[in-house]
PDB file of C-alpha atoms and ligand atoms in Angstrom:
ATOM      1  CA  MET A  29     199.489  32.356-131.650  1.00 97.00           C
ATOM      2  CA  LYS A  30     201.285  34.532-129.266  1.00 97.00           C
ATOM      3  CA  ILE A  31     202.272  32.898-125.927  1.00 98.00           C
ATOM      4  CA  ILE A  32     202.796  35.189-122.979  1.00 98.00           C
ATOM      5  CA  THR A  33     204.221  33.992-119.751  1.00 97.00           C
ATOM      6  CA  GLY A  34     205.102  37.243-117.943  1.00 96.00           C
ATOM      7  CA  ILE A  35     202.661  39.477-116.078  1.00 96.00           C
ATOM      8  CA  ALA A  36     204.167  42.725-117.291  1.00 96.00           C
ATOM      9  CA  GLU A  37     204.043  41.554-120.870  1.00 97.00           C
ATOM     10  CA  MET A  38     200.438  40.459-120.515  1.00 98.00           C
ATOM     11  CA  LYS A  39     199.471  43.768-119.015  1.00 98.00           C
ATOM     12  CA  GLU A  40     201.123  45.701-121.832  1.00 98.00           C
ATOM     13  CA  PHE A  41     199.561  43.562-124.459  1.00 98.00           C
ATOM     14  CA  SER A  42     196.148  44.282-122.958  1.00 98.00           C
ATOM     15  CA  HIS A  43     196.818  47.952-122.687  1.00 98.00           C
ATOM     16  CA  ASN A  44     197.859  48.029-126.393  1.00 98.00           C
ATOM     17  CA  LEU A  45     194.577  46.402-127.251  1.00 97.00           C
ATOM     18  CA  LYS A  46     192.615  48.941-125.189  1.00 97.00           C
ATOM     19  CA  LYS A  47     194.607  51.835-126.813  1.00 98.00           C
ATOM     20  CA  ALA A  48     193.627  50.377-130.243  1.00 98.00           C
ATOM     21  CA  GLU A  49     189.950  50.479-128.836  1.00 97.00           C
ATOM     22  CA  LYS A  50     189.635  46.637-129.116  1.00 98.00           C
ATOM     23  CA  LYS A  51     187.437  44.743-126.603  1.00 98.00           C
ATOM     24  CA  ILE A  52     189.177  41.866-124.750  1.00 98.00           C
ATOM     25  CA  SER A  53     187.305  38.573-124.327  1.00 98.00           C
ATOM     26  CA  PHE A  54     188.820  36.285-121.725  1.00 98.00           C
ATOM     27  CA  VAL A  55     188.573  32.590-121.147  1.00 99.00           C
ATOM     28  CA  PRO A  56     190.435  31.414-118.040  1.00 98.00           C
ATOM     29  CA  THR A  57     191.181  27.722-117.934  1.00 98.00           C
ATOM     30  CA  MET A  58     193.253  25.056-116.110  1.00 98.00           C
ATOM     31  CA  GLY A  59     194.118  23.452-119.498  1.00 98.00           C
ATOM     32  CA  LYS A  60     193.516  19.848-120.754  1.00 97.00           C
ATOM     33  CA  LEU A  61     191.121  21.594-123.046  1.00 98.00           C
ATOM     34  CA  HIS A  62     187.989  19.833-124.315  1.00 97.00           C
ATOM     35  CA  GLY A  63     184.730  20.599-126.162  1.00 97.00           C
ATOM     36  CA  GLY A  64     183.440  22.704-123.261  1.00 98.00           C
ATOM     37  CA  HIS A  65     186.409  24.969-123.508  1.00 98.00           C
ATOM     38  CA  VAL A  66     186.000  25.074-127.334  1.00 98.00           C
ATOM     39  CA  LYS A  67     182.415  26.341-126.825  1.00 98.00           C
ATOM     40  CA  LEU A  68     183.744  28.997-124.376  1.00 98.00           C
ATOM     41  CA  ILE A  69     186.280  30.104-126.817  1.00 98.00           C
ATOM     42  CA  GLU A  70     183.880  30.173-129.708  1.00 98.00           C
ATOM     43  CA  SER A  71     181.465  32.418-127.661  1.00 98.00           C
ATOM     44  CA  ALA A  72     184.400  34.739-126.584  1.00 98.00           C
ATOM     45  CA  LYS A  73     185.580  35.212-130.142  1.00 98.00           C
ATOM     46  CA  ARG A  74     182.199  36.823-130.929  1.00 98.00           C
ATOM     47  CA  TYR A  75     182.815  39.569-128.308  1.00 98.00           C
ATOM     48  CA  GLY A  76     186.415  40.592-129.000  1.00 96.00           C
ATOM     49  CA  GLU A  77     190.048  39.800-129.116  1.00 98.00           C
ATOM     50  CA  THR A  78     190.380  36.531-127.324  1.00 98.00           C
ATOM     51  CA  VAL A  79     192.851  35.815-124.500  1.00 98.00           C
ATOM     52  CA  VAL A  80     192.843  32.288-123.109  1.00 98.00           C
ATOM     53  CA  SER A  81     194.825  31.496-119.951  1.00 98.00           C
ATOM     54  CA  ILE A  82     196.141  28.119-118.782  1.00 98.00           C
ATOM     55  CA  PHE A  83     197.029  27.834-115.100  1.00 98.00           C
ATOM     56  CA  VAL A  84     196.518  24.934-112.721  1.00 97.00           C
ATOM     57  CA  ASN A  85     195.765  27.013-109.662  1.00 97.00           C
ATOM     58  CA  PRO A  86     197.086  25.337-106.503  1.00 96.00           C
ATOM     59  CA  LEU A  87     195.002  27.651-104.312  1.00 96.00           C
ATOM     60  CA  GLN A  88     191.790  25.965-105.325  1.00 97.00           C
ATOM     61  CA  PHE A  89     192.818  22.473-104.459  1.00 97.00           C
ATOM     62  CA  GLY A  90     192.226  21.299-100.945  1.00 95.00           C
ATOM     63  CA  HIS A  91     194.538  18.989 -98.865  1.00 92.00           C
ATOM     64  CA  GLY A  92     194.412  15.471-100.328  1.00 91.00           C
ATOM     65  CA  GLU A  93     192.793  16.720-103.573  1.00 93.00           C
ATOM     66  CA  ASP A  94     194.157  16.061-107.056  1.00 94.00           C
ATOM     67  CA  PHE A  95     196.459  18.969-107.683  1.00 96.00           C
ATOM     68  CA  ASP A  96     199.526  16.749-108.546  1.00 95.00           C
ATOM     69  CA  LYS A  97     197.728  14.417-110.808  1.00 94.00           C
ATOM     70  CA  TYR A  98     195.401  17.029-112.378  1.00 95.00           C
ATOM     71  CA  PRO A  99     195.649  16.295-116.165  1.00 96.00           C
ATOM     72  CA  ARG A 100     198.094  18.523-118.031  1.00 96.00           C
ATOM     73  CA  ASP A 101     198.734  18.475-121.831  1.00 96.00           C
ATOM     74  CA  ILE A 102     200.085  21.819-122.884  1.00 97.00           C
ATOM     75  CA  GLU A 103     201.158  20.622-126.304  1.00 97.00           C
ATOM     76  CA  ASN A 104     197.733  19.468-127.247  1.00 98.00           C
ATOM     77  CA  ASP A 105     196.225  22.509-125.662  1.00 98.00           C
ATOM     78  CA  GLU A 106     198.324  24.773-127.817  1.00 98.00           C
ATOM     79  CA  LYS A 107     197.325  22.822-130.906  1.00 98.00           C
ATOM     80  CA  ILE A 108     193.680  23.271-130.064  1.00 98.00           C
ATOM     81  CA  LEU A 109     194.108  26.932-129.527  1.00 98.00           C
ATOM     82  CA  SER A 110     196.007  27.498-132.696  1.00 98.00           C
ATOM     83  CA  ASP A 111     193.366  25.497-134.660  1.00 98.00           C
ATOM     84  CA  LEU A 112     190.793  27.861-133.167  1.00 98.00           C
ATOM     85  CA  SER A 113     192.937  30.852-134.181  1.00 98.00           C
ATOM     86  CA  VAL A 114     193.131  32.127-130.626  1.00 98.00           C
ATOM     87  CA  PRO A 115     195.417  35.168-130.866  1.00 97.00           C
ATOM     88  CA  VAL A 116     196.924  34.954-127.285  1.00 98.00           C
ATOM     89  CA  LEU A 117     197.623  32.286-124.755  1.00 98.00           C
ATOM     90  CA  PHE A 118     198.538  33.641-121.344  1.00 98.00           C
ATOM     91  CA  TYR A 119     200.496  30.777-119.603  1.00 98.00           C
ATOM     92  CA  PRO A 120     201.657  32.405-116.403  1.00 95.00           C
ATOM     93  CA  GLU A 121     204.525  31.457-114.234  1.00 83.00           C
ATOM     94  CA  SER A 122     203.551  29.880-110.918  1.00 77.00           C
ATOM     95  CA  ASP A 123     204.713  33.198-109.429  1.00 79.00           C
ATOM     96  CA  ILE A 124     201.168  34.597-109.688  1.00 94.00           C
ATOM     97  CA  VAL A 125     200.143  32.778-106.556  1.00 94.00           C
ATOM     98  CA  LYS A 126     203.319  32.505-104.680  1.00 91.00           C
ATOM     99  CA  ASN A 127     203.386  34.617-101.518  1.00 93.00           C
ATOM    100  CA  THR A 128     199.748  35.789-101.859  1.00 96.00           C
ATOM    101  CA  GLY A 129     198.791  37.531 -98.664  1.00 97.00           C
ATOM    102  CA  THR A 130     195.291  38.720 -99.683  1.00 98.00           C
ATOM    103  CA  PHE A 131     192.406  36.386-100.610  1.00 98.00           C
ATOM    104  CA  ILE A 132     188.866  36.982-101.963  1.00 98.00           C
ATOM    105  CA  VAL A 133     186.281  35.177 -99.900  1.00 97.00           C
ATOM    106  CA  ASN A 134     182.493  35.064-100.082  1.00 96.00           C
ATOM    107  CA  PRO A 135     181.758  33.682 -96.581  1.00 94.00           C
ATOM    108  CA  GLU A 136     178.038  33.082 -97.126  1.00 91.00           C
ATOM    109  CA  TYR A 137     178.253  31.292-100.490  1.00 88.00           C
ATOM    110  CA  SER A 138     181.285  29.276 -99.450  1.00 83.00           C
ATOM    111  CA  LYS A 139     179.232  27.500 -96.840  1.00 85.00           C
ATOM    112  CA  LYS A 140     176.828  26.043 -99.438  1.00 92.00           C
ATOM    113  CA  LEU A 141     176.843  23.184-101.874  1.00 95.00           C
ATOM    114  CA  GLU A 142     180.463  22.609-103.102  1.00 96.00           C
ATOM    115  CA  GLY A 143     181.654  24.712-100.239  1.00 95.00           C
ATOM    116  CA  LEU A 144     180.551  22.340 -97.674  1.00 95.00           C
ATOM    117  CA  PHE A 145     182.783  19.605 -99.165  1.00 95.00           C
ATOM    118  CA  ARG A 146     185.699  21.749-100.527  1.00 95.00           C
ATOM    119  CA  PRO A 147     185.922  24.476 -97.788  1.00 93.00           C
ATOM    120  CA  SER A 148     188.776  26.511 -99.418  1.00 94.00           C
ATOM    121  CA  HIS A 149     187.962  25.894-102.926  1.00 97.00           C
ATOM    122  CA  PHE A 150     186.078  29.032-103.896  1.00 97.00           C
ATOM    123  CA  GLN A 151     188.486  31.326-102.001  1.00 97.00           C
ATOM    124  CA  GLY A 152     191.150  29.834-104.312  1.00 97.00           C
ATOM    125  CA  VAL A 153     188.975  30.269-107.436  1.00 98.00           C
ATOM    126  CA  LEU A 154     187.931  33.842-106.583  1.00 98.00           C
ATOM    127  CA  THR A 155     191.446  34.866-105.730  1.00 98.00           C
ATOM    128  CA  ILE A 156     192.998  33.473-108.913  1.00 98.00           C
ATOM    129  CA  VAL A 157     190.185  34.880-111.068  1.00 98.00           C
ATOM    130  CA  MET A 158     190.645  38.376-109.494  1.00 98.00           C
ATOM    131  CA  LYS A 159     194.387  38.164-110.128  1.00 98.00           C
ATOM    132  CA  LEU A 160     193.819  37.209-113.669  1.00 98.00           C
ATOM    133  CA  PHE A 161     191.287  39.963-114.259  1.00 98.00           C
ATOM    134  CA  CYS A 162     193.742  42.460-112.807  1.00 98.00           C
ATOM    135  CA  ILE A 163     196.448  41.273-115.283  1.00 98.00           C
ATOM    136  CA  VAL A 164     194.266  40.602-118.412  1.00 98.00           C
ATOM    137  CA  GLU A 165     191.768  43.421-117.808  1.00 98.00           C
ATOM    138  CA  PRO A 166     189.049  41.834-119.880  1.00 98.00           C
ATOM    139  CA  ASP A 167     185.824  43.433-120.989  1.00 98.00           C
ATOM    140  CA  PHE A 168     184.148  40.105-121.099  1.00 98.00           C
ATOM    141  CA  ALA A 169     184.901  36.758-119.317  1.00 99.00           C
ATOM    142  CA  PHE A 170     183.336  33.428-120.035  1.00 99.00           C
ATOM    143  CA  PHE A 171     182.535  30.658-117.568  1.00 98.00           C
ATOM    144  CA  GLY A 172     180.843  27.265-118.164  1.00 98.00           C
ATOM    145  CA  LEU A 173     177.519  26.512-116.513  1.00 98.00           C
ATOM    146  CA  LYS A 174     178.600  23.144-115.560  1.00 97.00           C
ATOM    147  CA  ASP A 175     180.436  24.830-112.558  1.00 97.00           C
ATOM    148  CA  TYR A 176     177.275  26.863-111.767  1.00 97.00           C
ATOM    149  CA  GLN A 177     178.339  27.804-108.283  1.00 97.00           C
ATOM    150  CA  GLN A 178     181.704  29.082-109.565  1.00 97.00           C
ATOM    151  CA  PHE A 179     179.934  31.150-112.301  1.00 98.00           C
ATOM    152  CA  ALA A 180     177.542  32.640-109.647  1.00 97.00           C
ATOM    153  CA  LEU A 181     180.289  33.484-107.192  1.00 97.00           C
ATOM    154  CA  ILE A 182     182.436  35.191-109.894  1.00 98.00           C
ATOM    155  CA  LYS A 183     179.480  37.164-111.084  1.00 97.00           C
ATOM    156  CA  LYS A 184     178.771  38.250-107.556  1.00 97.00           C
ATOM    157  CA  MET A 185     182.489  39.233-107.078  1.00 98.00           C
ATOM    158  CA  ALA A 186     182.450  41.305-110.190  1.00 98.00           C
ATOM    159  CA  GLU A 187     179.301  43.100-108.933  1.00 98.00           C
ATOM    160  CA  ASP A 188     180.667  43.576-105.325  1.00 98.00           C
ATOM    161  CA  PHE A 189     183.847  45.127-106.601  1.00 98.00           C
ATOM    162  CA  PHE A 190     182.335  47.101-109.496  1.00 98.00           C
ATOM    163  CA  LEU A 191     184.695  45.363-111.958  1.00 98.00           C
ATOM    164  CA  ASN A 192     184.507  46.531-115.540  1.00 97.00           C
ATOM    165  CA  VAL A 193     184.087  42.986-116.767  1.00 98.00           C
ATOM    166  CA  LYS A 194     180.875  41.370-117.947  1.00 98.00           C
ATOM    167  CA  ILE A 195     180.622  37.742-116.810  1.00 98.00           C
ATOM    168  CA  ILE A 196     179.053  35.639-119.505  1.00 98.00           C
ATOM    169  CA  PRO A 197     177.747  32.087-118.843  1.00 98.00           C
ATOM    170  CA  VAL A 198     178.135  29.454-121.404  1.00 98.00           C
ATOM    171  CA  GLU A 199     176.036  26.235-121.682  1.00 97.00           C
ATOM    172  CA  THR A 200     177.431  22.940-120.645  1.00 98.00           C
ATOM    173  CA  VAL A 201     178.659  20.811-123.427  1.00 98.00           C
ATOM    174  CA  ARG A 202     177.833  17.065-123.156  1.00 97.00           C
ATOM    175  CA  GLU A 203     179.120  13.910-124.712  1.00 94.00           C
ATOM    176  CA  GLU A 204     176.513  11.838-126.582  1.00 94.00           C
ATOM    177  CA  SER A 205     176.070   9.753-123.469  1.00 93.00           C
ATOM    178  CA  GLY A 206     175.011  12.953-121.560  1.00 95.00           C
ATOM    179  CA  ILE A 207     178.270  13.186-119.589  1.00 94.00           C
ATOM    180  CA  ALA A 208     179.209  16.777-119.072  1.00 96.00           C
ATOM    181  CA  MET A 209     182.565  17.485-120.598  1.00 96.00           C
ATOM    182  CA  SER A 210     185.275  18.071-117.947  1.00 95.00           C
ATOM    183  CA  SER A 211     188.951  17.760-117.790  1.00 94.00           C
ATOM    184  CA  ARG A 212     188.597  15.395-114.976  1.00 92.00           C
ATOM    185  CA  ASN A 213     186.705  12.986-117.134  1.00 92.00           C
ATOM    186  CA  THR A 214     190.134  11.440-117.980  1.00 92.00           C
ATOM    187  CA  TYR A 215     189.870   9.873-114.443  1.00 92.00           C
ATOM    188  CA  LEU A 216     186.854   7.818-115.636  1.00 91.00           C
ATOM    189  CA  ASP A 217     187.324   4.325-116.894  1.00 91.00           C
ATOM    190  CA  GLY A 218     184.605   2.420-118.860  1.00 90.00           C
ATOM    191  CA  SER A 219     182.392   1.707-115.904  1.00 90.00           C
ATOM    192  CA  GLY A 220     183.016   5.281-114.680  1.00 90.00           C
ATOM    193  CA  LYS A 221     181.700   6.678-117.936  1.00 91.00           C
ATOM    194  CA  ASP A 222     178.482   4.501-117.706  1.00 92.00           C
ATOM    195  CA  ALA A 223     178.071   5.614-114.132  1.00 91.00           C
ATOM    196  CA  ALA A 224     178.583   9.427-115.167  1.00 92.00           C
ATOM    197  CA  SER A 225     175.985   8.946-117.838  1.00 94.00           C
ATOM    198  CA  ALA A 226     173.540   7.387-115.350  1.00 96.00           C
ATOM    199  CA  PHE A 227     174.193  10.350-113.060  1.00 97.00           C
ATOM    200  CA  TYR A 228     172.974  12.713-115.899  1.00 97.00           C
ATOM    201  CA  LYS A 229     170.047  10.543-116.673  1.00 97.00           C
ATOM    202  CA  ILE A 230     168.852  10.596-113.099  1.00 98.00           C
ATOM    203  CA  LEU A 231     169.064  14.358-113.025  1.00 98.00           C
ATOM    204  CA  SER A 232     167.322  14.715-116.322  1.00 98.00           C
ATOM    205  CA  HIS A 233     164.444  12.463-115.073  1.00 98.00           C
ATOM    206  CA  THR A 234     164.134  14.500-111.947  1.00 98.00           C
ATOM    207  CA  ALA A 235     163.812  17.575-114.115  1.00 98.00           C
ATOM    208  CA  TYR A 236     161.261  15.752-116.199  1.00 98.00           C
ATOM    209  CA  LEU A 237     159.139  15.007-113.032  1.00 98.00           C
ATOM    210  CA  PHE A 238     159.231  18.714-112.363  1.00 98.00           C
ATOM    211  CA  LYS A 239     157.996  19.477-115.881  1.00 98.00           C
ATOM    212  CA  LYS A 240     155.264  16.850-115.358  1.00 98.00           C
ATOM    213  CA  GLY A 241     153.952  18.774-112.291  1.00 98.00           C
ATOM    214  CA  GLU A 242     155.940  17.714-109.211  1.00 98.00           C
ATOM    215  CA  LYS A 243     156.801  20.996-107.605  1.00 97.00           C
ATOM    216  CA  SER A 244     158.077  19.895-104.133  1.00 97.00           C
ATOM    217  CA  ALA A 245     161.835  20.480-103.973  1.00 96.00           C
ATOM    218  CA  GLU A 246     162.085  17.903-101.030  1.00 96.00           C
ATOM    219  CA  ARG A 247     160.197  15.149-103.044  1.00 97.00           C
ATOM    220  CA  LEU A 248     162.246  15.950-106.260  1.00 98.00           C
ATOM    221  CA  THR A 249     165.631  15.876-104.514  1.00 97.00           C
ATOM    222  CA  GLY A 250     164.418  12.851-102.550  1.00 98.00           C
ATOM    223  CA  PHE A 251     163.682  10.972-105.757  1.00 98.00           C
ATOM    224  CA  ALA A 252     167.123  11.920-107.229  1.00 98.00           C
ATOM    225  CA  ILE A 253     169.033  10.850-104.020  1.00 98.00           C
ATOM    226  CA  LYS A 254     167.193   7.546-103.886  1.00 98.00           C
ATOM    227  CA  GLU A 255     168.000   6.720-107.564  1.00 98.00           C
ATOM    228  CA  LEU A 256     171.572   7.845-107.185  1.00 97.00           C
ATOM    229  CA  ILE A 257     172.079   5.564-104.175  1.00 97.00           C
ATOM    230  CA  LYS A 258     170.391   2.693-106.015  1.00 96.00           C
ATOM    231  CA  ASN A 259     173.019   3.124-108.798  1.00 93.00           C
ATOM    232  CA  GLY A 260     175.856   2.749-106.315  1.00 93.00           C
ATOM    233  CA  PHE A 261     176.775   6.461-105.952  1.00 95.00           C
ATOM    234  CA  LYS A 262     177.885   8.214-102.819  1.00 96.00           C
ATOM    235  CA  VAL A 263     175.876  11.408-102.767  1.00 98.00           C
ATOM    236  CA  ASP A 264     177.473  14.537-101.437  1.00 98.00           C
ATOM    237  CA  TYR A 265     174.480  16.758-102.176  1.00 97.00           C
ATOM    238  CA  VAL A 266     171.407  17.104-104.358  1.00 97.00           C
ATOM    239  CA  GLU A 267     169.713  20.576-103.974  1.00 96.00           C
ATOM    240  CA  ILE A 268     167.312  22.718-105.902  1.00 96.00           C
ATOM    241  CA  THR A 269     167.908  26.478-105.632  1.00 95.00           C
ATOM    242  CA  ASP A 270     167.404  29.703-107.548  1.00 94.00           C
ATOM    243  CA  TYR A 271     169.917  31.294-110.017  1.00 92.00           C
ATOM    244  CA  ALA A 272     171.437  33.321-107.041  1.00 90.00           C
ATOM    245  CA  LEU A 273     171.799  30.210-104.971  1.00 91.00           C
ATOM    246  CA  ASN A 274     169.675  31.662-102.196  1.00 88.00           C
ATOM    247  CA  LYS A 275     166.554  29.498-102.045  1.00 79.00           C
ATOM    248  CA  LYS A 276     166.337  26.055-100.416  1.00 73.00           C
ATOM    249  CA  TYR A 277     163.564  23.502 -99.753  1.00 68.00           C
ATOM    250  CA  SER A 278     160.446  25.329-100.836  1.00 84.00           C
ATOM    251  CA  ASP A 279     158.550  24.668-104.023  1.00 94.00           C
ATOM    252  CA  ALA A 280     160.601  24.519-107.087  1.00 96.00           C
ATOM    253  CA  GLU A 281     159.943  26.960-109.774  1.00 95.00           C
ATOM    254  CA  LYS A 282     160.734  27.370-113.480  1.00 96.00           C
ATOM    255  CA  GLY A 283     164.307  28.780-113.858  1.00 95.00           C
ATOM    256  CA  ASP A 284     165.456  27.105-110.615  1.00 96.00           C
ATOM    257  CA  ILE A 285     168.538  24.801-110.789  1.00 97.00           C
ATOM    258  CA  LEU A 286     168.950  21.262-109.735  1.00 97.00           C
ATOM    259  CA  LEU A 287     172.528  20.798-108.564  1.00 97.00           C
ATOM    260  CA  ALA A 288     174.254  17.561-107.439  1.00 98.00           C
ATOM    261  CA  ALA A 289     177.657  16.155-106.572  1.00 98.00           C
ATOM    262  CA  ILE A 290     178.327  12.400-106.238  1.00 97.00           C
ATOM    263  CA  ARG A 291     181.270  10.107-105.828  1.00 95.00           C
ATOM    264  CA  TYR A 292     181.803   6.868-107.752  1.00 91.00           C
ATOM    265  CA  LYS A 293     184.918   4.691-107.284  1.00 87.00           C
ATOM    266  CA  GLY A 294     186.818   7.629-105.762  1.00 86.00           C
ATOM    267  CA  VAL A 295     185.907   9.998-108.686  1.00 90.00           C
ATOM    268  CA  ARG A 296     183.834  12.982-107.760  1.00 93.00           C
ATOM    269  CA  LEU A 297     181.378  14.323-110.353  1.00 95.00           C
ATOM    270  CA  ILE A 298     179.215  17.492-110.275  1.00 96.00           C
ATOM    271  CA  ASP A 299     176.431  18.451-112.618  1.00 97.00           C
ATOM    272  CA  ASN A 300     173.328  20.589-112.768  1.00 98.00           C
ATOM    273  CA  ILE A 301     170.155  21.044-114.837  1.00 98.00           C
ATOM    274  CA  PHE A 302     167.924  24.082-115.060  1.00 97.00           C
ATOM    275  CA  LEU A 303     164.248  23.302-114.420  1.00 97.00           C
ATOM    276  CA  SER A 304     161.969  24.396-117.324  1.00 97.00           C
TER     277      SER A 304
HETATM  278  O1  PAF B  14     186.917  26.498-114.158  1.00 63.81           O
HETATM  279  C1  PAF B  14     188.099  26.458-114.110  1.00 63.81           C
HETATM  280  O2  PAF B  14     188.837  25.871-115.008  1.00 63.81           O
HETATM  281  C2  PAF B  14     188.893  27.128-112.937  1.00 63.81           C
HETATM  282  O3  PAF B  14     188.200  27.086-111.692  1.00 63.81           O
HETATM  283  C3  PAF B  14     189.236  28.607-113.281  1.00 63.81           C
HETATM  284  C4  PAF B  14     187.991  29.467-113.457  1.00 63.81           C
HETATM  285  C5  PAF B  14     190.092  28.730-114.532  1.00 63.81           C
HETATM  286  C6  PAF B  14     190.073  29.223-112.122  1.00 63.81           C
HETATM  287  O4  PAF B  14     191.288  28.583-111.866  1.00 63.81           O
END
């Protein structure tokens, strides 16, 4: 596997792929790779030459958030990527965010859901993803549905700026217990894992109630909130909205998404389920 750390080198590599009429599939990550990333990479490989980036982006962590303790394990990540026969790892120098003067913001969407609790988070995500797109120039880019709001905002950014990249969603990968795979799961001890599994079960049960005929978004979210509190969670939000994140508090419909964020013993978890 080729490891590229320089911006100019990465740009040249991408240009050469384009000259050779190859399509570039891109999987941006913050490392500490897990089964969710493996699925993103396997999807990407079906579309073109795969470039994976690893960069823990300081711009998307707020004050008091976990930037310093965010899990990092580059040796193991390299092994996972080699085993998956990924041709290129872009592992940029922290230079790529230093002295940034221009930021990408979506003021409307940043006020919703995660944005209410992490006010500068999406500005940081959109800005780094735009920078990475400018360097890697991918034809396709892959994002996990576990971070649904992130996927929706990146898709909107690509549309708003007429970017030549197709944003492709990839299903959430879950452990047997139902916990959505995430690099931050390393923060969960035994009881944290049980709690995370209960979180998923409550969301699944709420989705089941929808399937059985309960259509009121207010009653469905009310049920989920009550159950989450009963299980000892602090609830940041539980909402049902449409795929574009516009709808709120009307009747839920097939294809809508139930999204939630909770805190348990200081660990924050987010998850979502599509209603079917
Ligand atoms: O989902 C992530 O890992 C990050 O938010 C991303 C998209 C790599 C941007 O830093």
